[in-house]
Amino acid sequence: MKRIIAALFIMTLLIGVTAPVTASASDTYNYSYWGDPVPSPNPYTLGRVMGGDDWNIGPLSSPQDLFVGPGNQVYIADTGNNRIVVLDEQLQISAVFREFDNNGSKDGFNQPEGVFSDEEGHIYVADTQNRRLVELTSEGRLVRIVDEPKSTLLREGFQYIPIKVAMDKALRIYVVSRGSYEGIMEFDADGLFNGFIGTNRVKFSPADLFWKRISTKAQRQQMEQFIPLEFNNLDIDGDGFIYTSTSEENSDQPIKRLNPSGVDILRSKGYFPPKGDIGTLETGSSPGSSIFVDIISDEGGMYSALDSKRGRIFTYDKDGNLLYQFGGLGSQQSKFRTPAAIEMLGGSMLVLDKDNNRLSVFEPTPYGSWIRDAVVSLYNGRTDQSTAAWKKVLQLNGNFDVAYIGIGKSLLKQGDNRAAMDYFKLGNNREYYSESFKRYRKDVVFAHFGTIVLVIALLAAGLVTAVKLGGRRKSAGQYEREFGIIQNPFYTMIHPFNGFWEMKYEHKGRIKVALGIVVLLVIATIVRRQYSGFVVNFNNPEQLSSLDELKFIVLPFLLWCVANWSLTTLMDGEGKFKEIVMATAYSLLPLVIIYTPQTLYSNMITSGESAFYYLLDALAIIWFIWLLFTGTMTVHQYSAGKTVVTMLLTLVVIGIIIFLGVLFFSMLQQMISFAASVYKEISFRL
């Protein structure tokens, strides 16, 4: 009983050993592979802030959209003033369009929320409250009006409320209509409605679906319908693909890149999906996920999205890696109140603030310029220039994983596979690491093929010789037929029924050997967690601790032994506590034996070859469970059915012990805190 009480005390201490880790993000940051916000230099700095008074046209009023067209002409949908403001490349006023001649009569806009310009300089306006598209020449003359379409493809009650508009090189017009959950509306060059593309998937919970299935028809009519969320913005890149954004909470796909058929082809090979902020976002003044309201494509496959919830701009490369973010909500000039739209003007970033009624111009810092140069250079095949730019980035931010990946890609293109492996490992990119490792391994095999074959032949010959010598010694009677104390656990692995019987009734088991197996398992697990191959090792080196192995191996081991002993004493079990400890420890031996070669094997494989590694994991677990089952059945002399029930009940008892341990530790903390408070109070009064 003293031993059991001591074991319970140790378990209580192990349960109580917790160290919560929290991290806070600075104004500009990136996310590490482990999901932690890492401070980074500012990629953009505020250049100037401009408004209607700076252009002598009166204040802007709730501007909703921004577009940079041919010749770097800047178009602003000044929604509240019912006008389109046009700026030149120097952001000086070029034109203001309020009205236009429509068949001899004056016509005007009614709260336009979207604007676009094609290669000829024609201006397309989403005249929202008039429910139409208006096409003007660069001088403001009316070209045509695309009114609400009439088509059998439109559902009954459909309302045409265009809020954003864009056009591709094939002169197809794409319109985002408010409340249109069917997708983006597509019009041909003549303004005829072709249909919808890129419909979002329906979001619903399994519980809602279950209740809807079992409900009556009348009940289903009163339930909320499962409909897709609507798009809120779009942008067309130089290749004709459509970037879209959706205002959806907690979505892993708020951004899409649609091909002409409406299929999402956005690449998401970064640490996390391109969805803005991640991690613990349940606290603070703006909890929850990012809400994107605008998106723009950029050169080199980059794209940026505007988060209206926190006023941040997130920029990604073509693989979905987060390059940088900046911005935020606040009263400073570099912050926003209600950001509504973003655009690129060369290397500058334009941000339109709806509530502040102003246009903010951000210029890239050296840090931001080097990142852009590195991405664009690699995209265009200039690997040397890309590598040089990434190295400059690392001088300012040594924690920027994407820079290591970028250098690795350049080295991979140059054929320097060994160096590429090192950089991909620093960047925690297992996909590209596997590719570079496969090429490097191929080079090594070709270069040392003869030596490798010779080593394999010598090892095979040595193994055969050892087996023959062992057979001769055994036939000569040098080995006893009965296995000794050390050999019993290995014999039990292959012959569990005989082995556990000999352990219990022939006293071939030893508690020291059992505890030695547990120690070996702890060591093997530590080695496996720290030295497994990179492609299968997802452990954070900064969080690896030997104490964790005590919590996840020694603690469950002790819990199982104590819980099983406590339970089986009430269920006519014949096993003693010592026998339970030995049987449980002997069952762990397959894990010890398999983990060592598994660790070696993991350092010689790529991601595509990791199936056998995980197969060894499954084999070790199944083998362990089988030995634990036979050991429990033999030690307690139970039937198979009663053994299964006993093992399940043991897990329940473990849960009860953990609950009581946590409760005891919590009460102990409160008592200590109370005593400390009383001591401080007495000290102050004295």
XYZ file of C-alpha atoms in Angstrom:
686
model
C 0.000 0.000 0.000
C 2.878 2.368 0.689
C 4.147 1.803 -2.840
C 0.699 2.434 -4.281
C 0.294 5.648 -2.284
C 3.738 6.804 -3.429
C 2.837 6.021 -7.047
C -0.411 8.010 -6.752
C 1.491 10.959 -5.266
C 3.965 10.918 -8.178
C 1.083 10.756 -10.657
C -0.569 13.750 -9.001
C 2.615 15.771 -9.379
C 3.010 14.730 -13.014
C -0.592 15.657 -13.789
C -0.065 19.069 -12.230
C 3.034 19.866 -14.275
C 1.640 22.175 -16.912
C 3.097 25.329 -18.394
C 0.717 27.191 -20.667
C 2.461 29.208 -23.312
C 0.977 32.341 -24.765
C 2.181 34.577 -27.535
C 1.178 38.012 -28.632
C 1.503 39.535 -32.033
C 3.144 42.878 -32.710
C 1.906 45.387 -35.312
C 3.782 43.591 -38.072
C 4.394 39.894 -37.794
C 4.423 36.602 -39.601
C 3.428 33.132 -38.484
C 5.960 30.414 -37.834
C 5.443 26.793 -38.803
C 4.156 26.170 -35.278
C 1.475 28.840 -35.537
C 3.209 31.385 -33.327
C 3.202 35.065 -34.350
C 6.796 36.159 -34.963
C 7.592 39.903 -35.045
C 8.930 41.130 -38.369
C 10.048 44.415 -39.915
C 7.415 46.620 -41.473
C 7.055 45.834 -45.212
C 5.314 49.132 -46.007
C 5.373 52.598 -44.555
C 2.821 55.360 -45.015
C 3.796 57.745 -47.783
C 0.875 60.153 -47.856
C -2.823 60.458 -47.148
C -5.115 62.136 -49.660
C -8.774 63.130 -49.786
C -11.224 65.085 -51.908
C -10.091 68.411 -50.503
C -6.546 67.712 -51.735
C -7.962 67.409 -55.262
C -10.326 70.399 -54.889
C -13.400 68.288 -55.602
C -14.943 68.293 -52.135
C -14.683 65.549 -49.512
C -15.179 61.944 -50.484
C -18.245 60.244 -49.044
C -18.159 56.524 -48.174
C -15.983 55.489 -51.131
C -16.410 51.745 -51.774
C -14.094 50.675 -54.588
C -10.697 51.354 -56.090
C -9.110 50.266 -59.363
C -5.821 50.958 -61.142
C -6.244 50.712 -64.899
C -4.063 51.126 -67.990
C -1.507 53.888 -67.756
C -1.754 53.674 -63.960
C -4.963 55.658 -63.968
C -6.653 55.362 -60.572
C -10.444 55.077 -60.409
C -12.418 55.611 -57.191
C -16.097 54.768 -56.736
C -17.130 57.710 -54.521
C -20.346 56.023 -53.477
C -21.876 58.630 -51.191
C -21.314 61.423 -53.739
C -22.656 59.355 -56.662
C -19.562 59.908 -58.770
C -16.446 58.292 -60.215
C -13.159 60.057 -59.453
C -10.236 59.504 -61.842
C -6.624 60.236 -60.812
C -3.504 60.159 -62.923
C -0.310 58.229 -62.157
C 0.840 61.024 -59.842
C -2.483 60.770 -57.966
C -3.599 64.158 -59.177
C -7.168 64.764 -60.289
C -7.811 63.811 -63.885
C -11.595 63.697 -64.177
C -14.811 63.432 -62.201
C -17.879 61.731 -63.680
C -21.256 62.395 -62.108
C -23.577 62.480 -65.088
C -23.647 61.345 -68.698
C -25.865 61.871 -71.687
C -28.342 59.016 -72.135
C -30.237 59.375 -75.410
C -30.466 63.123 -75.096
C -31.265 63.287 -71.381
C -29.079 63.651 -68.343
C -28.486 60.489 -66.377
C -26.384 59.815 -63.305
C -25.204 57.239 -60.828
C -26.977 56.128 -57.687
C -24.496 54.976 -55.037
C -22.065 53.125 -57.316
C -20.021 50.554 -55.379
C -17.751 49.140 -58.090
C -15.539 50.454 -60.868
C -13.300 48.911 -63.544
C -11.385 50.062 -66.630
C -10.404 47.986 -69.677
C -7.411 48.243 -72.013
C -9.115 50.916 -74.122
C -9.724 53.081 -71.099
C -13.453 52.437 -71.004
C -14.915 52.712 -67.542
C -17.349 50.102 -66.209
C -19.408 51.217 -63.227
C -21.478 48.958 -60.975
C -24.351 51.423 -60.544
C -25.642 49.626 -57.491
C -28.916 51.304 -56.550
C -29.890 51.770 -60.203
C -29.288 48.011 -60.606
C -27.295 48.245 -63.792
C -23.847 48.370 -65.325
C -22.774 51.541 -67.051
C -19.957 51.636 -69.614
C -18.383 55.022 -70.357
C -15.532 56.138 -72.561
C -12.448 57.670 -70.970
C -14.056 61.076 -71.658
C -17.266 60.116 -69.872
C -19.535 59.466 -72.875
C -22.046 56.662 -72.526
C -21.204 53.502 -74.470
C -23.961 51.199 -73.188
C -26.018 50.209 -70.198
C -26.315 46.585 -69.172
C -29.589 46.315 -67.320
C -30.915 43.516 -65.154
C -30.698 40.262 -67.138
C -33.737 38.190 -67.993
C -32.965 34.493 -68.069
C -34.383 31.132 -67.081
C -31.096 30.582 -65.238
C -32.141 33.114 -62.609
C -34.214 31.885 -59.682
C -37.587 33.327 -58.890
C -37.262 36.445 -56.807
C -33.650 37.079 -57.848
C -32.625 40.701 -57.322
C -29.872 42.156 -59.465
C -27.754 44.456 -57.267
C -24.273 44.786 -58.848
C -21.561 45.820 -56.388
C -18.311 44.835 -58.183
C -17.376 44.433 -61.826
C -14.371 43.177 -63.828
C -13.549 42.095 -67.372
C -11.089 39.545 -68.765
C -9.109 39.582 -72.012
C -11.898 37.718 -73.822
C -14.183 40.679 -72.997
C -16.322 38.586 -70.672
C -17.810 40.738 -67.922
C -17.970 39.377 -64.382
C -20.301 40.906 -61.819
C -20.688 40.350 -58.103
C -24.327 40.919 -57.188
C -25.332 41.441 -53.583
C -27.363 38.525 -52.287
C -26.422 36.306 -55.227
C -25.336 33.063 -53.557
C -25.307 31.230 -56.905
C -21.866 32.624 -57.723
C -20.356 35.310 -59.939
C -22.514 36.492 -62.839
C -20.920 36.192 -66.268
C -21.887 38.336 -69.279
C -20.515 37.995 -72.800
C -18.967 40.824 -74.827
C -22.440 41.927 -75.950
C -23.732 42.130 -72.401
C -25.816 38.960 -72.568
C -26.054 36.886 -69.400
C -24.274 33.521 -69.712
C -24.787 32.136 -66.201
C -22.999 31.814 -62.883
C -19.489 30.537 -62.135
C -17.633 29.571 -58.971
C -20.504 28.841 -56.581
C -19.343 28.483 -52.980
C -20.024 25.225 -51.187
C -22.938 24.954 -48.802
C -21.978 25.168 -45.131
C -24.039 23.289 -42.550
C -23.545 21.201 -39.449
C -24.332 17.453 -39.317
C -26.812 18.147 -36.502
C -28.769 20.572 -38.713
C -28.827 18.038 -41.522
C -30.056 15.316 -39.161
C -32.944 17.393 -37.828
C -33.882 18.476 -41.322
C -34.026 14.861 -42.483
C -36.348 13.746 -39.689
C -38.568 16.842 -39.773
C -41.904 17.081 -41.498
C -42.401 19.101 -44.668
C -44.069 21.922 -42.736
C -41.221 22.012 -40.246
C -38.585 22.047 -42.988
C -40.260 25.052 -44.613
C -39.826 27.002 -41.385
C -36.154 26.062 -40.993
C -33.243 28.105 -42.259
C -32.148 27.048 -45.708
C -28.625 25.753 -46.354
C -27.351 28.158 -48.989
C -23.811 29.092 -50.050
C -22.293 32.392 -49.004
C -22.010 35.103 -51.630
C -18.794 36.586 -52.982
C -18.065 40.177 -52.009
C -15.227 41.096 -54.377
C -13.127 39.906 -57.293
C -10.010 40.690 -59.289
C -8.648 39.252 -62.551
C -4.908 38.585 -62.850
C -2.769 38.789 -65.969
C -3.459 35.150 -66.876
C -7.219 35.573 -66.808
C -7.846 33.814 -63.502
C -10.364 35.331 -61.091
C -9.409 35.965 -57.482
C -12.437 36.173 -55.193
C -13.074 36.881 -51.536
C -15.926 35.794 -49.274
C -17.013 37.222 -45.925
C -17.160 33.948 -44.059
C -16.240 33.376 -40.429
C -13.752 30.597 -39.597
C -13.348 29.500 -43.196
C -10.211 27.837 -44.545
C -11.081 29.053 -48.068
C -12.152 32.707 -47.882
C -9.978 33.303 -50.964
C -10.346 31.469 -54.267
C -8.644 31.563 -57.625
C -11.126 30.497 -60.284
C -10.314 29.348 -63.793
C -12.738 30.233 -66.635
C -14.787 27.143 -65.741
C -15.251 28.336 -62.174
C -12.982 25.721 -60.564
C -10.866 26.869 -57.630
C -7.175 26.332 -58.426
C -5.683 28.397 -55.606
C -2.552 26.741 -54.264
C -2.346 26.280 -50.513
C 1.073 24.814 -49.783
C 2.017 27.125 -46.955
C 1.972 26.269 -43.275
C -1.638 27.412 -43.067
C -4.381 28.195 -45.591
C -4.381 31.772 -46.897
C -7.045 33.028 -44.510
C -5.410 35.906 -42.659
C -4.970 35.685 -38.913
C -4.817 32.252 -37.305
C -4.340 30.846 -33.829
C -5.961 32.047 -30.628
C -8.308 34.777 -31.803
C -11.066 34.330 -29.221
C -9.975 37.264 -27.085
C -9.411 40.957 -27.606
C -11.579 43.695 -29.047
C -12.021 41.897 -32.398
C -12.249 38.151 -31.765
C -12.765 35.648 -34.531
C -11.254 35.003 -37.921
C -10.303 37.562 -40.550
C -13.049 38.887 -42.827
C -11.766 39.702 -46.307
C -13.538 42.434 -48.284
C -11.123 42.940 -51.181
C -8.377 41.089 -52.991
C -5.860 42.075 -55.659
C -3.442 40.100 -57.782
C 0.152 41.185 -58.096
C 3.190 40.320 -60.177
C 5.083 37.089 -59.641
C 1.962 35.202 -58.583
C 1.565 37.262 -55.419
C -1.801 38.467 -54.178
C -3.012 40.583 -51.259
C -6.253 40.491 -49.293
C -7.812 43.151 -47.073
C -9.173 42.140 -43.678
C -11.916 44.541 -42.631
C -12.193 43.162 -39.089
C -8.696 44.223 -38.007
C -7.751 46.459 -40.920
C -4.778 44.334 -41.956
C -3.450 43.549 -45.406
C -2.093 40.032 -45.950
C 0.166 39.270 -48.910
C 0.808 35.701 -50.142
C 2.951 34.129 -52.833
C 1.650 31.741 -55.491
C 2.027 28.747 -53.129
C -0.036 30.372 -50.393
C 2.906 31.292 -48.133
C 2.276 34.400 -46.049
C 4.926 36.928 -47.064
C 3.961 39.815 -44.810
C 1.081 41.746 -43.307
C 0.693 45.324 -42.190
C -1.937 47.882 -41.286
C -4.507 47.809 -38.522
C -7.390 49.761 -37.058
C -6.725 52.927 -35.076
C -6.658 56.697 -35.015
C -3.123 57.093 -36.381
C -2.751 58.121 -40.006
C -1.108 54.804 -40.835
C -4.171 52.950 -39.510
C -7.714 52.693 -40.826
C -11.233 53.023 -39.534
C -13.141 51.008 -42.151
C -10.869 49.899 -44.998
C -12.919 49.105 -48.088
C -10.557 48.522 -51.025
C -6.903 48.041 -51.946
C -4.924 48.316 -55.180
C -1.334 48.183 -56.403
C 0.192 51.203 -58.111
C 3.549 49.893 -59.231
C 5.183 48.821 -55.995
C 2.983 51.090 -53.881
C -0.130 49.928 -52.059
C -3.278 52.077 -52.170
C -5.875 51.646 -49.426
C -9.307 53.273 -49.549
C -10.858 54.037 -46.159
C -14.652 54.290 -46.329
C -15.281 56.019 -42.993
C -12.214 58.276 -43.004
C -13.023 59.205 -46.629
C -9.415 59.145 -47.699
C -6.869 57.345 -49.832
C -3.708 56.123 -48.094
C -0.563 55.517 -50.125
C 1.950 53.051 -48.671
C 5.479 52.774 -50.005
C 7.542 49.572 -49.663
C 10.399 49.565 -47.176
C 13.704 47.886 -48.129
C 12.415 44.785 -46.350
C 9.210 44.734 -48.402
C 11.047 45.576 -51.640
C 13.530 42.727 -51.191
C 10.710 40.249 -50.564
C 8.927 41.382 -53.721
C 12.141 41.278 -55.712
C 12.952 37.777 -54.446
C 9.499 36.380 -55.290
C 9.294 37.992 -58.717
C 12.866 37.006 -59.631
C 12.261 33.354 -58.755
C 8.946 33.421 -60.640
C 10.782 34.677 -63.736
C 13.630 32.170 -63.395
C 16.311 34.577 -62.143
C 17.517 32.307 -59.341
C 20.746 34.164 -58.516
C 18.923 37.459 -58.105
C 16.239 35.785 -56.022
C 18.787 34.172 -53.694
C 20.607 37.477 -53.198
C 17.348 39.236 -52.332
C 16.278 36.514 -49.878
C 19.630 36.725 -48.105
C 19.106 40.448 -47.632
C 15.674 39.681 -46.176
C 17.225 37.235 -43.711
C 19.644 39.920 -42.543
C 16.628 41.887 -41.312
C 14.475 38.958 -40.227
C 16.280 35.711 -39.456
C 12.993 34.078 -38.398
C 11.383 34.416 -41.824
C 10.846 30.806 -42.894
C 9.630 31.725 -46.385
C 13.034 33.267 -47.130
C 14.742 29.948 -46.406
C 12.232 28.203 -48.653
C 12.847 30.747 -51.408
C 16.614 30.215 -51.259
C 16.030 26.469 -51.251
C 13.915 26.726 -54.416
C 16.656 28.694 -56.146
C 19.310 26.147 -55.133
C 17.043 23.310 -56.266
C 16.709 24.904 -59.695
C 20.501 25.242 -59.821
C 20.968 21.547 -58.966
C 22.577 22.103 -55.553
C 20.358 19.522 -53.866
C 22.361 19.120 -50.638
C 22.330 22.833 -49.843
C 18.672 23.039 -50.842
C 17.863 20.355 -48.260
C 19.386 22.459 -45.493
C 17.384 25.550 -46.426
C 14.111 23.658 -46.799
C 14.701 22.160 -43.374
C 15.265 25.625 -41.916
C 12.030 26.701 -43.589
C 10.125 23.622 -42.343
C 8.993 22.728 -45.854
C 8.768 18.958 -46.110
C 7.446 18.783 -49.658
C 10.402 20.533 -51.259
C 12.787 18.900 -48.776
C 11.605 15.483 -49.963
C 12.159 16.444 -53.586
C 15.682 17.745 -52.956
C 16.490 14.732 -50.744
C 15.291 12.337 -53.464
C 17.611 13.971 -55.989
C 20.511 14.076 -53.532
C 20.012 10.422 -52.597
C 20.017 9.485 -56.269
C 23.295 11.343 -56.800
C 24.901 9.597 -53.805
C 23.780 6.143 -54.944
C 25.168 6.664 -58.442
C 28.438 8.028 -57.089
C 29.016 5.224 -54.538
C 27.110 2.326 -56.033
C 29.988 -0.144 -55.747
C 30.726 0.692 -52.122
C 27.045 0.395 -51.155
C 26.723 -3.043 -52.781
C 29.915 -4.246 -51.057
C 28.710 -3.093 -47.619
C 25.335 -4.807 -48.105
C 27.063 -8.049 -49.163
C 29.369 -7.980 -46.122
C 26.465 -7.369 -43.755
C 24.493 -10.232 -45.295
C 27.497 -12.551 -45.033
C 28.053 -11.559 -41.410
C 24.412 -12.213 -40.576
C 24.475 -15.667 -42.197
C 27.692 -16.540 -40.355
C 26.260 -15.439 -37.020
C 23.146 -17.553 -37.553
C 25.197 -20.649 -38.405
C 27.496 -20.209 -35.403
C 24.512 -19.748 -33.142
C 22.957 -22.932 -34.484
C 26.131 -24.927 -33.836
C 26.454 -23.653 -30.286
C 22.830 -24.465 -29.624
C 23.186 -27.991 -31.026
C 26.285 -28.490 -28.904
C 24.170 -27.889 -25.828
C 25.794 -24.601 -24.891
C 22.364 -22.937 -24.650
C 19.725 -24.070 -22.240
C 16.391 -24.970 -23.654
C 14.707 -22.822 -21.075
C 15.011 -19.105 -21.595
C 16.621 -17.147 -18.803
C 15.399 -14.105 -16.966
C 16.682 -11.609 -19.558
C 15.417 -13.687 -22.457
C 11.918 -14.152 -21.051
C 10.511 -10.795 -22.289
C 11.723 -11.538 -25.834
C 10.283 -15.039 -25.679
C 7.006 -13.561 -24.427
C 6.816 -11.286 -27.481
C 6.646 -14.294 -29.802
C 4.887 -16.759 -27.488
C 2.727 -14.564 -25.242
C 0.627 -17.267 -23.625
C 3.622 -19.426 -22.694
C 5.753 -16.424 -21.782
C 3.241 -14.829 -19.403
C 2.493 -18.263 -17.882
C 6.206 -18.789 -17.156
C 6.453 -15.251 -15.801
C 3.604 -15.860 -13.323
C 3.842 -19.514 -12.354
C 7.492 -20.358 -13.005
C 8.719 -17.043 -11.585
C 10.813 -16.135 -14.625
C 9.679 -12.514 -14.526
C 11.649 -9.841 -12.695
C 10.446 -6.415 -11.643
C 13.885 -4.938 -12.413
C 13.685 -6.192 -15.989
C 10.180 -4.743 -16.298
C 11.254 -1.327 -15.042
C 14.294 -1.543 -17.342
C 11.944 -1.979 -20.322
C 10.020 1.141 -19.272
C 13.270 3.106 -19.013
C 14.354 1.839 -22.445
C 10.994 2.895 -23.884
C 11.426 6.384 -22.464
C 14.917 6.607 -23.999
C 13.748 5.182 -27.347
C 10.833 7.630 -27.450
C 13.081 10.599 -26.659
C 15.507 9.550 -29.403
C 12.627 8.996 -31.815
C 11.038 12.380 -31.141
C 14.327 14.247 -31.464
C 16.177 12.331 -34.173
C 13.493 10.996 -36.507
C 13.822 12.038 -40.126
C 12.672 15.536 -40.980
C 9.863 14.387 -43.282
C 8.076 12.537 -40.448
C 9.226 14.605 -37.482
C 6.625 17.252 -36.685
C 7.833 18.012 -33.174
C 8.738 21.550 -32.199
C 12.383 21.387 -31.013
C 11.795 24.273 -28.618
C 9.031 22.346 -26.851
C 10.705 18.942 -26.612
C 11.224 17.915 -23.012
C 12.181 14.675 -21.310
C 9.566 15.467 -18.693
C 6.913 15.055 -21.372
C 8.073 11.488 -21.935
C 7.605 10.868 -18.218
C 4.095 12.266 -18.430
C 3.136 10.374 -21.580
C 4.846 7.029 -20.795
C 5.560 6.635 -17.083
C 2.318 8.264 -15.968
C 0.030 6.127 -18.212
C 2.050 3.046 -17.210
C 1.546 3.709 -13.494
C -2.076 4.667 -14.004
C -2.802 1.446 -15.860
C -1.121 -0.715 -13.231
C -2.842 0.977 -10.280
C -6.248 1.128 -11.989
C -6.041 -2.487 -13.153
C -4.992 -3.716 -9.718
C -7.739 -1.685 -8.004
C -10.362 -3.038 -10.392
C -9.326 -6.693 -10.561
C -9.238 -7.054 -6.769
C -13.000 -6.514 -6.971
C -13.439 -8.830 -9.972
C -11.778 -11.981 -8.612
C -8.511 -11.341 -10.431
C -5.602 -13.564 -9.439
C -2.859 -11.164 -10.445
C -0.756 -9.397 -7.880
C 0.324 -5.781 -8.310
C 3.875 -6.903 -9.045
C 2.655 -9.305 -11.755
C 0.499 -6.591 -13.320
C 3.538 -4.286 -13.477
C 5.665 -6.983 -15.129
C 2.958 -8.016 -17.616
C 2.309 -4.401 -18.621
C 6.028 -3.628 -18.987
C 6.717 -6.789 -21.013
C 3.903 -5.744 -23.362
C 5.802 -2.505 -24.099
C 8.846 -4.344 -25.466
C 7.656 -4.306 -29.140
C 7.580 -0.511 -28.988
C 11.202 -0.458 -27.801
C 12.347 -2.890 -30.479
C 10.495 -1.244 -33.387
C 11.261 2.386 -32.510
C 15.025 2.048 -33.015
C 15.092 0.764 -36.645
C 12.110 2.981 -37.379
C 14.116 6.043 -36.365
C 17.009 4.994 -38.602
C 14.673 4.255 -41.508
C 12.968 7.650 -41.185
C 16.222 9.407 -42.048
C 16.459 7.637 -45.409
C 12.988 8.258 -46.861
C 11.002 10.972 -48.596
C 7.442 11.994 -47.817
C 6.107 9.702 -50.515
C 7.892 6.740 -48.930
C 6.674 7.329 -45.379
C 3.824 4.789 -45.596
C 6.071 1.978 -44.304
C 7.174 4.190 -41.411
C 3.584 4.654 -40.288
C 2.924 0.964 -40.924
C 5.631 0.174 -38.354
C 3.824 2.504 -35.949
C 0.567 0.638 -36.431
C 2.320 -2.732 -36.120
C 3.963 -1.725 -32.836
C 0.667 -0.499 -31.336
C -1.273 -3.603 -32.415
C 1.467 -5.866 -31.091
C 1.494 -4.003 -27.778
C -2.306 -4.232 -27.396
C -2.240 -7.956 -28.183
C 0.454 -8.602 -25.582
C -1.366 -6.472 -23.015
C -4.554 -8.449 -23.676
C -2.901 -11.851 -23.341
C -0.898 -10.698 -20.325
C -4.001 -9.438 -18.531
C -5.908 -12.605 -19.362
C -3.077 -14.906 -18.196
C -2.180 -13.002 -15.019
C -5.776 -12.785 -13.799
C -6.947 -16.092 -15.337
C -9.865 -14.421 -17.087
C -11.791 -15.471 -20.160
C -11.313 -13.459 -23.354
C -14.610 -11.622 -22.938
C -13.985 -10.743 -19.318
C -10.495 -9.533 -20.226
C -11.885 -7.118 -22.811
C -14.425 -5.774 -20.310
C -11.731 -5.436 -17.655
C -9.439 -3.473 -19.981
C -12.252 -1.077 -20.917
C -13.208 -0.584 -17.280
C -9.554 0.033 -16.463
C -9.607 3.006 -18.846
C -12.674 4.332 -17.014
C -10.912 3.997 -13.660
C -7.896 5.827 -15.107
C -10.192 8.720 -15.995
C -11.544 8.787 -12.453
C -8.024 8.788 -10.982
C -6.966 11.651 -13.255
C -10.040 13.641 -12.262
C -9.363 13.104 -8.567
C -5.681 13.945 -9.056
C -6.465 17.214 -10.829
C -9.063 18.045 -8.168
C -6.574 17.351 -5.379
C -3.882 19.456 -7.045
C -6.332 22.331 -7.570
C -7.426 22.216 -3.930
C -3.784 22.109 -2.842
C -3.054 25.222 -4.910
C -6.016 27.037 -3.374
C -4.935 26.082 0.128
C -1.404 27.330 -0.525
C -2.776 30.545 -2.012
C -5.078 31.025 0.977
C -2.230 30.438 3.411
C -0.036 32.911 1.544
C -2.819 35.519 1.607
C -3.322 35.047 5.352
C 0.431 35.367 5.937
C 0.586 38.602 3.894
C -2.424 40.038 5.741
C -0.895 39.259 9.137
C 2.443 40.738 8.002
C 0.775 43.985 6.928
C -1.151 44.307 10.191
C 1.930 43.674 12.295
